[in-house]
Coordinates of C-alpha atoms in Angstrom, one line a residue:
X23 CA 147.6 80.8 -47.5
X24 CA 146.9 77.5 -48.2
X25 CA 146.4 76.4 -52.2
X26 CA 144.5 73.6 -53.2
X27 CA 146.7 71.6 -56.2
X28 CA 145.4 68.9 -58.5
X29 CA 148.7 67.1 -59.1
X30 CA 150.6 64.7 -57.5
X31 CA 153.4 66.0 -54.3
X32 CA 156.4 66.5 -56.1
X33 CA 158.4 62.9 -55.3
X34 CA 155.0 61.2 -54.2
X35 CA 155.3 57.7 -55.1
X36 CA 153.5 57.3 -58.3
X37 CA 150.8 54.3 -56.9
X38 CA 149.8 52.0 -60.4
X39 CA 146.7 50.3 -60.4
X40 CA 146.9 47.0 -60.9
X41 CA 145.3 44.7 -62.9
X42 CA 144.3 41.0 -62.7
X43 CA 143.1 38.5 -65.3
X44 CA 139.9 36.8 -65.2
X45 CA 141.9 33.5 -64.8
X46 CA 143.5 34.5 -61.6
X47 CA 140.7 35.7 -60.3
X48 CA 138.7 32.9 -61.2
X49 CA 141.6 30.6 -59.9
X50 CA 142.1 32.8 -57.0
X51 CA 137.7 33.2 -55.5
X52 CA 138.2 29.3 -56.8
X53 CA 140.1 28.4 -53.8
X54 CA 139.1 31.1 -51.6
X55 CA 135.3 28.9 -52.0
X56 CA 136.8 25.9 -50.8
X57 CA 135.2 24.6 -47.6
X58 CA 137.9 25.9 -44.5
X59 CA 139.8 27.8 -46.5
X60 CA 140.6 31.4 -45.0
X61 CA 140.2 34.5 -47.5
X62 CA 142.8 36.1 -46.0
X63 CA 145.4 34.0 -45.8
X64 CA 144.9 33.5 -49.3
X65 CA 145.1 36.9 -49.7
X66 CA 148.3 38.1 -48.0
X67 CA 149.6 34.6 -50.0
X68 CA 148.8 36.2 -53.4
X69 CA 149.7 39.8 -52.5
X70 CA 146.6 41.1 -53.5
X71 CA 144.2 43.1 -50.4
X72 CA 141.7 40.3 -49.0
X73 CA 138.5 43.3 -49.7
X74 CA 139.3 42.8 -53.4
X75 CA 139.2 38.4 -52.7
X76 CA 136.5 39.1 -50.5
X77 CA 134.7 41.8 -53.4
X78 CA 135.9 39.3 -55.8
X79 CA 134.3 36.0 -53.8
X80 CA 131.1 38.1 -53.6
X81 CA 130.4 38.4 -57.1
X82 CA 130.9 35.4 -58.2
X83 CA 128.6 34.3 -55.4
X84 CA 126.0 36.6 -55.9
X85 CA 125.7 35.5 -60.1
X86 CA 125.9 32.0 -59.3
X87 CA 123.0 32.5 -56.5
X88 CA 120.6 34.2 -59.0
X89 CA 120.6 30.7 -61.1
X90 CA 119.3 29.0 -58.2
X91 CA 115.7 28.2 -57.4
X92 CA 114.4 28.8 -54.3
X93 CA 113.7 26.4 -52.0
X94 CA 109.9 24.5 -51.9
X95 CA 107.2 22.6 -53.0
X96 CA 108.1 21.8 -57.0
X97 CA 105.1 19.7 -58.2
X98 CA 103.0 16.6 -57.5
X99 CA 102.4 14.4 -60.8
X100 CA 100.5 11.5 -60.7
X101 CA 101.5 7.7 -61.7
X102 CA 99.7 4.5 -61.2
X103 CA 101.2 3.8 -57.6
X104 CA 99.9 7.1 -56.9
X105 CA 101.1 11.5 -56.2
X106 CA 105.2 11.7 -56.4
X107 CA 106.5 14.1 -54.9
X108 CA 109.4 16.7 -56.2
X109 CA 111.2 18.9 -53.7
X110 CA 113.4 21.3 -55.8
X111 CA 116.4 21.6 -53.5
X112 CA 119.3 24.4 -55.6
X113 CA 119.7 22.0 -58.4
X114 CA 119.0 18.7 -57.1
X115 CA 115.5 17.5 -57.3
X116 CA 114.2 14.8 -54.5
X117 CA 111.4 12.6 -55.6
X118 CA 109.2 10.7 -53.3
X119 CA 106.2 9.1 -54.0
X120 CA 103.0 10.6 -52.1
X121 CA 103.1 8.2 -48.6
X122 CA 106.1 8.8 -47.4
X123 CA 107.4 9.1 -43.5
X124 CA 107.6 12.6 -42.8
X125 CA 110.9 12.2 -40.5
X126 CA 112.8 10.0 -43.4
X127 CA 111.7 12.9 -45.8
X128 CA 113.0 15.4 -43.6
X129 CA 116.5 13.4 -43.1
X130 CA 116.7 13.2 -46.6
X131 CA 115.9 17.5 -47.7
X132 CA 118.0 17.7 -44.7
X133 CA 121.1 15.6 -45.9
X134 CA 120.5 17.4 -49.4
X135 CA 120.9 21.1 -47.4
X136 CA 124.0 20.3 -46.1
X137 CA 125.6 19.2 -49.1

């Protein structure tokens, strides 16, 4: 007969939950967000599970994404020379005269997006 036991088995190692400070998490996430960094390699070096660091990074990016406005047309404001186009990309505003060359404006927007 098999009996269900709610206690741990005798001799089984006791696994305590590890806790990390907010400072440790912030430094680990900052390192993981560096261009070209390997989250798995960083986690191995810090002796944490990679999924833990991926989770911290996702949480940090999730809170950051809420503060970023969507890419799009912000406003056209009249000026003495004519209209000014303002395009909001993240937290960057690109301003150009309304008669700007479209190809040039596209190159500027691509450059801002990739930065």
